[in-house]
PDB file of C-alpha atoms in Angstrom:
ATOM      1  CA  UNK A   1    -141.136  31.091 145.819  1.00 85.00           C
ATOM      2  CA  UNK A   2    -137.664  30.746 144.299  1.00 93.00           C
ATOM      3  CA  UNK A   3    -134.675  31.320 146.594  1.00 96.00           C
ATOM      4  CA  UNK A   4    -131.721  32.981 144.847  1.00 98.00           C
ATOM      5  CA  UNK A   5    -128.237  31.793 145.794  1.00 98.00           C
ATOM      6  CA  UNK A   6    -125.300  33.858 144.507  1.00 98.00           C
ATOM      7  CA  UNK A   7    -121.749  32.495 144.689  1.00 98.00           C
ATOM      8  CA  UNK A   8    -118.803  34.881 144.398  1.00 98.00           C
ATOM      9  CA  UNK A   9    -115.929  33.541 142.251  1.00 98.00           C
ATOM     10  CA  UNK A  10    -112.459  35.002 141.799  1.00 98.00           C
ATOM     11  CA  UNK A  11    -108.930  34.059 140.749  1.00 97.00           C
ATOM     12  CA  UNK A  12    -107.516  31.303 142.981  1.00 97.00           C
ATOM     13  CA  UNK A  13    -110.879  30.480 144.553  1.00 98.00           C
ATOM     14  CA  UNK A  14    -110.855  26.930 145.977  1.00 97.00           C
ATOM     15  CA  UNK A  15    -112.839  24.738 143.571  1.00 97.00           C
ATOM     16  CA  UNK A  16    -114.767  22.684 146.139  1.00 97.00           C
ATOM     17  CA  UNK A  17    -115.518  25.824 148.167  1.00 97.00           C
ATOM     18  CA  UNK A  18    -117.816  27.085 145.402  1.00 97.00           C
ATOM     19  CA  UNK A  19    -118.621  23.847 143.559  1.00 97.00           C
ATOM     20  CA  UNK A  20    -119.733  22.075 146.749  1.00 97.00           C
ATOM     21  CA  UNK A  21    -122.431  24.640 147.643  1.00 98.00           C
ATOM     22  CA  UNK A  22    -123.387  24.890 143.942  1.00 98.00           C
ATOM     23  CA  UNK A  23    -123.958  21.125 143.832  1.00 98.00           C
ATOM     24  CA  UNK A  24    -125.879  21.063 147.121  1.00 98.00           C
ATOM     25  CA  UNK A  25    -128.339  23.818 146.202  1.00 98.00           C
ATOM     26  CA  UNK A  26    -128.902  22.639 142.617  1.00 97.00           C
ATOM     27  CA  UNK A  27    -129.396  19.045 143.795  1.00 97.00           C
ATOM     28  CA  UNK A  28    -131.814  20.244 146.486  1.00 97.00           C
ATOM     29  CA  UNK A  29    -133.772  22.095 143.777  1.00 96.00           C
ATOM     30  CA  UNK A  30    -133.909  18.894 141.719  1.00 95.00           C
ATOM     31  CA  UNK A  31    -135.029  16.784 144.693  1.00 95.00           C
ATOM     32  CA  UNK A  32    -137.721  19.330 145.536  1.00 95.00           C
ATOM     33  CA  UNK A  33    -138.943  19.419 141.925  1.00 92.00           C
ATOM     34  CA  UNK A  34    -139.570  15.660 141.975  1.00 88.00           C
ATOM     35  CA  UNK A  35    -142.244  16.011 144.647  1.00 82.00           C
ATOM     36  CA  UNK A  36    -143.561  19.476 143.856  1.00 81.00           C
ATOM     37  CA  UNK A  37    -146.316  20.652 141.567  1.00 78.00           C
ATOM     38  CA  UNK A  38    -144.666  24.066 141.424  1.00 77.00           C
ATOM     39  CA  UNK A  39    -142.989  24.684 138.058  1.00 81.00           C
ATOM     40  CA  UNK A  40    -140.577  27.203 139.572  1.00 88.00           C
ATOM     41  CA  UNK A  41    -137.273  25.881 140.959  1.00 91.00           C
ATOM     42  CA  UNK A  42    -136.862  26.079 144.734  1.00 95.00           C
ATOM     43  CA  UNK A  43    -133.281  27.342 144.374  1.00 97.00           C
ATOM     44  CA  UNK A  44    -131.717  29.296 141.530  1.00 97.00           C
ATOM     45  CA  UNK A  45    -127.920  29.290 141.766  1.00 98.00           C
ATOM     46  CA  UNK A  46    -125.591  31.618 139.876  1.00 98.00           C
ATOM     47  CA  UNK A  47    -121.997  32.813 140.015  1.00 98.00           C
ATOM     48  CA  UNK A  48    -120.877  36.420 140.425  1.00 98.00           C
ATOM     49  CA  UNK A  49    -117.469  37.792 139.490  1.00 98.00           C
ATOM     50  CA  UNK A  50    -115.874  41.178 139.928  1.00 98.00           C
ATOM     51  CA  UNK A  51    -116.309  41.415 136.156  1.00 97.00           C
ATOM     52  CA  UNK A  52    -117.605  39.012 133.509  1.00 97.00           C
ATOM     53  CA  UNK A  53    -114.028  38.006 132.638  1.00 97.00           C
ATOM     54  CA  UNK A  54    -113.136  34.362 133.202  1.00 97.00           C
ATOM     55  CA  UNK A  55    -111.511  33.582 136.512  1.00 97.00           C
ATOM     56  CA  UNK A  56    -108.952  30.838 137.123  1.00 97.00           C
ATOM     57  CA  UNK A  57    -109.818  28.823 140.195  1.00 97.00           C
ATOM     58  CA  UNK A  58    -107.119  27.150 142.225  1.00 94.00           C
ATOM     59  CA  UNK A  59    -105.311  24.507 140.125  1.00 94.00           C
ATOM     60  CA  UNK A  60    -106.402  26.256 136.931  1.00 96.00           C
ATOM     61  CA  UNK A  61    -110.105  25.500 136.432  1.00 97.00           C
ATOM     62  CA  UNK A  62    -111.625  28.260 134.287  1.00 97.00           C
ATOM     63  CA  UNK A  63    -114.957  29.708 135.387  1.00 97.00           C
ATOM     64  CA  UNK A  64    -117.101  32.245 133.527  1.00 98.00           C
ATOM     65  CA  UNK A  65    -119.181  34.282 136.001  1.00 98.00           C
ATOM     66  CA  UNK A  66    -122.895  34.647 135.230  1.00 98.00           C
ATOM     67  CA  UNK A  67    -123.071  38.200 136.627  1.00 98.00           C
ATOM     68  CA  UNK A  68    -120.876  40.956 138.035  1.00 98.00           C
ATOM     69  CA  UNK A  69    -120.820  42.568 141.464  1.00 98.00           C
ATOM     70  CA  UNK A  70    -122.395  45.636 139.845  1.00 97.00           C
ATOM     71  CA  UNK A  71    -125.180  43.816 138.009  1.00 97.00           C
ATOM     72  CA  UNK A  72    -126.776  40.689 139.434  1.00 97.00           C
ATOM     73  CA  UNK A  73    -130.184  39.464 140.628  1.00 96.00           C
ATOM     74  CA  UNK A  74    -131.285  40.108 144.192  1.00 96.00           C
ATOM     75  CA  UNK A  75    -130.022  37.303 146.413  1.00 97.00           C
ATOM     76  CA  UNK A  76    -131.469  35.528 149.407  1.00 97.00           C
ATOM     77  CA  UNK A  77    -128.064  34.060 150.206  1.00 98.00           C
ATOM     78  CA  UNK A  78    -124.549  35.055 149.146  1.00 98.00           C
ATOM     79  CA  UNK A  79    -121.887  32.353 149.366  1.00 98.00           C
ATOM     80  CA  UNK A  80    -118.319  33.654 149.735  1.00 98.00           C
ATOM     81  CA  UNK A  81    -115.915  30.767 149.102  1.00 98.00           C
ATOM     82  CA  UNK A  82    -112.330  30.633 150.250  1.00 97.00           C
ATOM     83  CA  UNK A  83    -109.076  30.044 148.442  1.00 96.00           C
ATOM     84  CA  UNK A  84    -106.056  32.313 148.114  1.00 96.00           C
ATOM     85  CA  UNK A  85    -107.787  35.496 149.281  1.00 96.00           C
ATOM     86  CA  UNK A  86    -104.785  37.833 149.643  1.00 95.00           C
ATOM     87  CA  UNK A  87    -105.483  39.915 146.546  1.00 95.00           C
ATOM     88  CA  UNK A  88    -109.268  39.912 147.140  1.00 97.00           C
ATOM     89  CA  UNK A  89    -108.725  41.447 150.574  1.00 97.00           C
ATOM     90  CA  UNK A  90    -107.009  44.381 148.833  1.00 97.00           C
ATOM     91  CA  UNK A  91    -109.954  45.178 146.521  1.00 97.00           C
ATOM     92  CA  UNK A  92    -112.062  47.886 148.193  1.00 97.00           C
ATOM     93  CA  UNK A  93    -114.896  47.509 145.667  1.00 97.00           C
ATOM     94  CA  UNK A  94    -115.228  43.784 146.443  1.00 97.00           C
ATOM     95  CA  UNK A  95    -115.232  44.332 150.222  1.00 97.00           C
ATOM     96  CA  UNK A  96    -117.726  47.201 149.813  1.00 97.00           C
ATOM     97  CA  UNK A  97    -119.962  44.960 147.724  1.00 98.00           C
ATOM     98  CA  UNK A  98    -119.854  42.099 150.246  1.00 98.00           C
ATOM     99  CA  UNK A  99    -120.607  44.603 153.010  1.00 97.00           C
ATOM    100  CA  UNK A 100    -123.567  45.935 151.045  1.00 96.00           C
ATOM    101  CA  UNK A 101    -125.082  42.463 150.844  1.00 96.00           C
ATOM    102  CA  UNK A 102    -125.446  42.355 154.632  1.00 94.00           C
ATOM    103  CA  UNK A 103    -129.105  43.326 154.862  1.00 93.00           C
ATOM    104  CA  UNK A 104    -131.794  41.840 157.145  1.00 89.00           C
ATOM    105  CA  UNK A 105    -133.469  39.669 154.484  1.00 89.00           C
ATOM    106  CA  UNK A 106    -130.218  38.065 153.285  1.00 94.00           C
ATOM    107  CA  UNK A 107    -127.749  35.487 154.613  1.00 97.00           C
ATOM    108  CA  UNK A 108    -124.021  35.680 153.899  1.00 98.00           C
ATOM    109  CA  UNK A 109    -122.400  32.240 154.071  1.00 98.00           C
ATOM    110  CA  UNK A 110    -118.604  31.996 153.995  1.00 98.00           C
ATOM    111  CA  UNK A 111    -116.686  28.812 153.268  1.00 97.00           C
ATOM    112  CA  UNK A 112    -113.164  28.299 154.606  1.00 96.00           C
ATOM    113  CA  UNK A 113    -111.027  31.452 154.155  1.00 97.00           C
ATOM    114  CA  UNK A 114    -114.020  33.268 152.678  1.00 97.00           C
ATOM    115  CA  UNK A 115    -114.529  34.265 156.330  1.00 98.00           C
ATOM    116  CA  UNK A 116    -111.571  36.669 155.953  1.00 98.00           C
ATOM    117  CA  UNK A 117    -113.362  38.553 153.162  1.00 98.00           C
ATOM    118  CA  UNK A 118    -116.530  38.860 155.220  1.00 98.00           C
ATOM    119  CA  UNK A 119    -114.559  39.813 158.354  1.00 98.00           C
ATOM    120  CA  UNK A 120    -112.842  42.596 156.384  1.00 97.00           C
ATOM    121  CA  UNK A 121    -116.261  44.326 156.128  1.00 97.00           C
ATOM    122  CA  UNK A 122    -116.307  44.705 159.920  1.00 97.00           C
ATOM    123  CA  UNK A 123    -119.699  42.993 160.092  1.00 96.00           C
ATOM    124  CA  UNK A 124    -118.402  39.939 161.972  1.00 97.00           C
ATOM    125  CA  UNK A 125    -117.148  41.909 164.983  1.00 97.00           C
ATOM    126  CA  UNK A 126    -118.453  40.306 168.170  1.00 96.00           C
ATOM    127  CA  UNK A 127    -119.753  37.273 166.286  1.00 97.00           C
ATOM    128  CA  UNK A 128    -118.668  33.636 166.405  1.00 97.00           C
ATOM    129  CA  UNK A 129    -117.145  32.280 163.190  1.00 97.00           C
ATOM    130  CA  UNK A 130    -114.939  29.468 161.954  1.00 97.00           C
ATOM    131  CA  UNK A 131    -112.581  28.820 159.037  1.00 97.00           C
ATOM    132  CA  UNK A 132    -110.064  26.234 157.781  1.00 96.00           C
ATOM    133  CA  UNK A 133    -108.062  24.772 160.683  1.00 95.00           C
ATOM    134  CA  UNK A 134    -104.830  26.018 159.131  1.00 96.00           C
ATOM    135  CA  UNK A 135    -106.073  29.616 159.098  1.00 96.00           C
ATOM    136  CA  UNK A 136    -107.666  29.852 162.567  1.00 96.00           C
ATOM    137  CA  UNK A 137    -104.739  31.736 164.131  1.00 96.00           C
ATOM    138  CA  UNK A 138    -104.392  34.141 161.196  1.00 97.00           C
ATOM    139  CA  UNK A 139    -108.094  34.996 161.364  1.00 97.00           C
ATOM    140  CA  UNK A 140    -107.811  35.656 165.116  1.00 96.00           C
ATOM    141  CA  UNK A 141    -104.746  37.801 164.574  1.00 97.00           C
ATOM    142  CA  UNK A 142    -106.108  39.849 161.677  1.00 97.00           C
ATOM    143  CA  UNK A 143    -109.576  40.343 163.175  1.00 97.00           C
ATOM    144  CA  UNK A 144    -109.270  40.315 166.982  1.00 97.00           C
ATOM    145  CA  UNK A 145    -112.876  41.533 167.406  1.00 97.00           C
ATOM    146  CA  UNK A 146    -114.144  38.277 165.873  1.00 97.00           C
ATOM    147  CA  UNK A 147    -114.707  35.221 168.099  1.00 97.00           C
ATOM    148  CA  UNK A 148    -113.051  32.416 166.110  1.00 96.00           C
ATOM    149  CA  UNK A 149    -114.062  28.834 166.967  1.00 95.00           C
ATOM    150  CA  UNK A 150    -111.964  25.849 165.965  1.00 91.00           C
ATOM    151  CA  UNK A 151    -114.001  22.708 166.612  1.00 87.00           C
ATOM    152  CA  UNK A 152    -117.208  23.133 164.576  1.00 92.00           C
ATOM    153  CA  UNK A 153    -118.022  22.258 160.953  1.00 95.00           C
ATOM    154  CA  UNK A 154    -120.061  25.452 160.661  1.00 95.00           C
ATOM    155  CA  UNK A 155    -121.262  28.327 162.826  1.00 97.00           C
ATOM    156  CA  UNK A 156    -124.700  29.892 162.286  1.00 96.00           C
ATOM    157  CA  UNK A 157    -125.004  33.432 163.610  1.00 96.00           C
ATOM    158  CA  UNK A 158    -128.255  34.184 161.812  1.00 94.00           C
ATOM    159  CA  UNK A 159    -127.297  36.752 159.176  1.00 96.00           C
ATOM    160  CA  UNK A 160    -123.823  35.213 158.851  1.00 98.00           C
ATOM    161  CA  UNK A 161    -122.906  31.546 158.547  1.00 97.00           C
ATOM    162  CA  UNK A 162    -119.297  30.345 158.299  1.00 97.00           C
ATOM    163  CA  UNK A 163    -117.807  26.917 157.744  1.00 97.00           C
ATOM    164  CA  UNK A 164    -114.505  25.200 158.332  1.00 95.00           C
ATOM    165  CA  UNK A 165    -112.291  24.166 155.441  1.00 92.00           C
ATOM    166  CA  UNK A 166    -113.252  23.116 151.932  1.00 88.00           C
ATOM    167  CA  UNK A 167    -115.535  20.037 152.275  1.00 94.00           C
ATOM    168  CA  UNK A 168    -117.172  21.568 155.369  1.00 95.00           C
ATOM    169  CA  UNK A 169    -118.844  23.983 152.938  1.00 95.00           C
ATOM    170  CA  UNK A 170    -121.001  21.051 151.792  1.00 97.00           C
ATOM    171  CA  UNK A 171    -122.047  20.353 155.388  1.00 97.00           C
ATOM    172  CA  UNK A 172    -122.855  24.045 155.852  1.00 97.00           C
ATOM    173  CA  UNK A 173    -124.831  24.182 152.607  1.00 97.00           C
ATOM    174  CA  UNK A 174    -126.942  21.201 153.681  1.00 97.00           C
ATOM    175  CA  UNK A 175    -127.588  23.081 156.911  1.00 97.00           C
ATOM    176  CA  UNK A 176    -128.669  26.073 154.821  1.00 97.00           C
ATOM    177  CA  UNK A 177    -131.070  23.871 152.819  1.00 97.00           C
ATOM    178  CA  UNK A 178    -132.595  22.783 156.136  1.00 97.00           C
ATOM    179  CA  UNK A 179    -132.770  26.368 157.339  1.00 96.00           C
ATOM    180  CA  UNK A 180    -134.202  27.800 154.110  1.00 95.00           C
ATOM    181  CA  UNK A 181    -136.607  24.914 153.449  1.00 95.00           C
ATOM    182  CA  UNK A 182    -136.721  21.758 155.565  1.00 96.00           C
ATOM    183  CA  UNK A 183    -134.766  19.047 157.337  1.00 96.00           C
ATOM    184  CA  UNK A 184    -136.396  16.448 155.100  1.00 96.00           C
ATOM    185  CA  UNK A 185    -135.102  18.102 151.912  1.00 96.00           C
ATOM    186  CA  UNK A 186    -131.601  18.474 153.378  1.00 97.00           C
ATOM    187  CA  UNK A 187    -131.518  14.757 154.222  1.00 96.00           C
ATOM    188  CA  UNK A 188    -132.823  13.769 150.772  1.00 96.00           C
ATOM    189  CA  UNK A 189    -130.193  16.000 149.177  1.00 97.00           C
ATOM    190  CA  UNK A 190    -127.365  14.443 151.218  1.00 96.00           C
ATOM    191  CA  UNK A 191    -128.637  10.975 150.266  1.00 96.00           C
ATOM    192  CA  UNK A 192    -128.776  11.902 146.573  1.00 97.00           C
ATOM    193  CA  UNK A 193    -125.223  13.250 146.783  1.00 96.00           C
ATOM    194  CA  UNK A 194    -124.156  10.018 148.520  1.00 96.00           C
ATOM    195  CA  UNK A 195    -122.627  12.326 151.102  1.00 95.00           C
ATOM    196  CA  UNK A 196    -122.155  11.534 154.781  1.00 92.00           C
ATOM    197  CA  UNK A 197    -123.474  14.782 156.248  1.00 92.00           C
ATOM    198  CA  UNK A 198    -121.287  15.698 159.225  1.00 86.00           C
ATOM    199  CA  UNK A 199    -123.241  17.848 161.643  1.00 84.00           C
ATOM    200  CA  UNK A 200    -122.090  19.792 164.652  1.00 79.00           C
ATOM    201  CA  UNK A 201    -122.104  17.861 167.932  1.00 66.00           C
TER     202      UNK A 201
END
């Protein structure tokens, strides 16, 4: 069975916030393929934009989304990266779309300030989350119903997973590989990436 991972991209998205998870899941698919007789990839990863127009990530990297929020494959996991999210918070169609992805068979994983976009849906009320250390107080202030933690690399609340800043999205994505497949594949993926996987204590 192929697991579909969608990653939302937008103007001023933090590059490593989306590229880190992209690299983790595609590398995990490659590692799995080496030992599997199944022709189908374990993970299929694609980007989703508000439209198909190119977006300019933070520092100017141009990204062409594969799909739009109105036309994309069914996902098993939606990754919402952070970045400069001020204008995204003011787009009702984007927040509505993120909210609509919160269904029992799907996980929404937010990296860094992506937690603000998910919190704006109201679905994180009463749940534990984390974000970039610099934005902890703002998240608490803007969404007082959310229980914001400041000492963890990621927080797994089942349907919602959030990570601390930027590189912590790689740690969280490795956790998601373990959750969606196996510990062994997550460890092989981290080794292939030459990445020192920092787990929660």
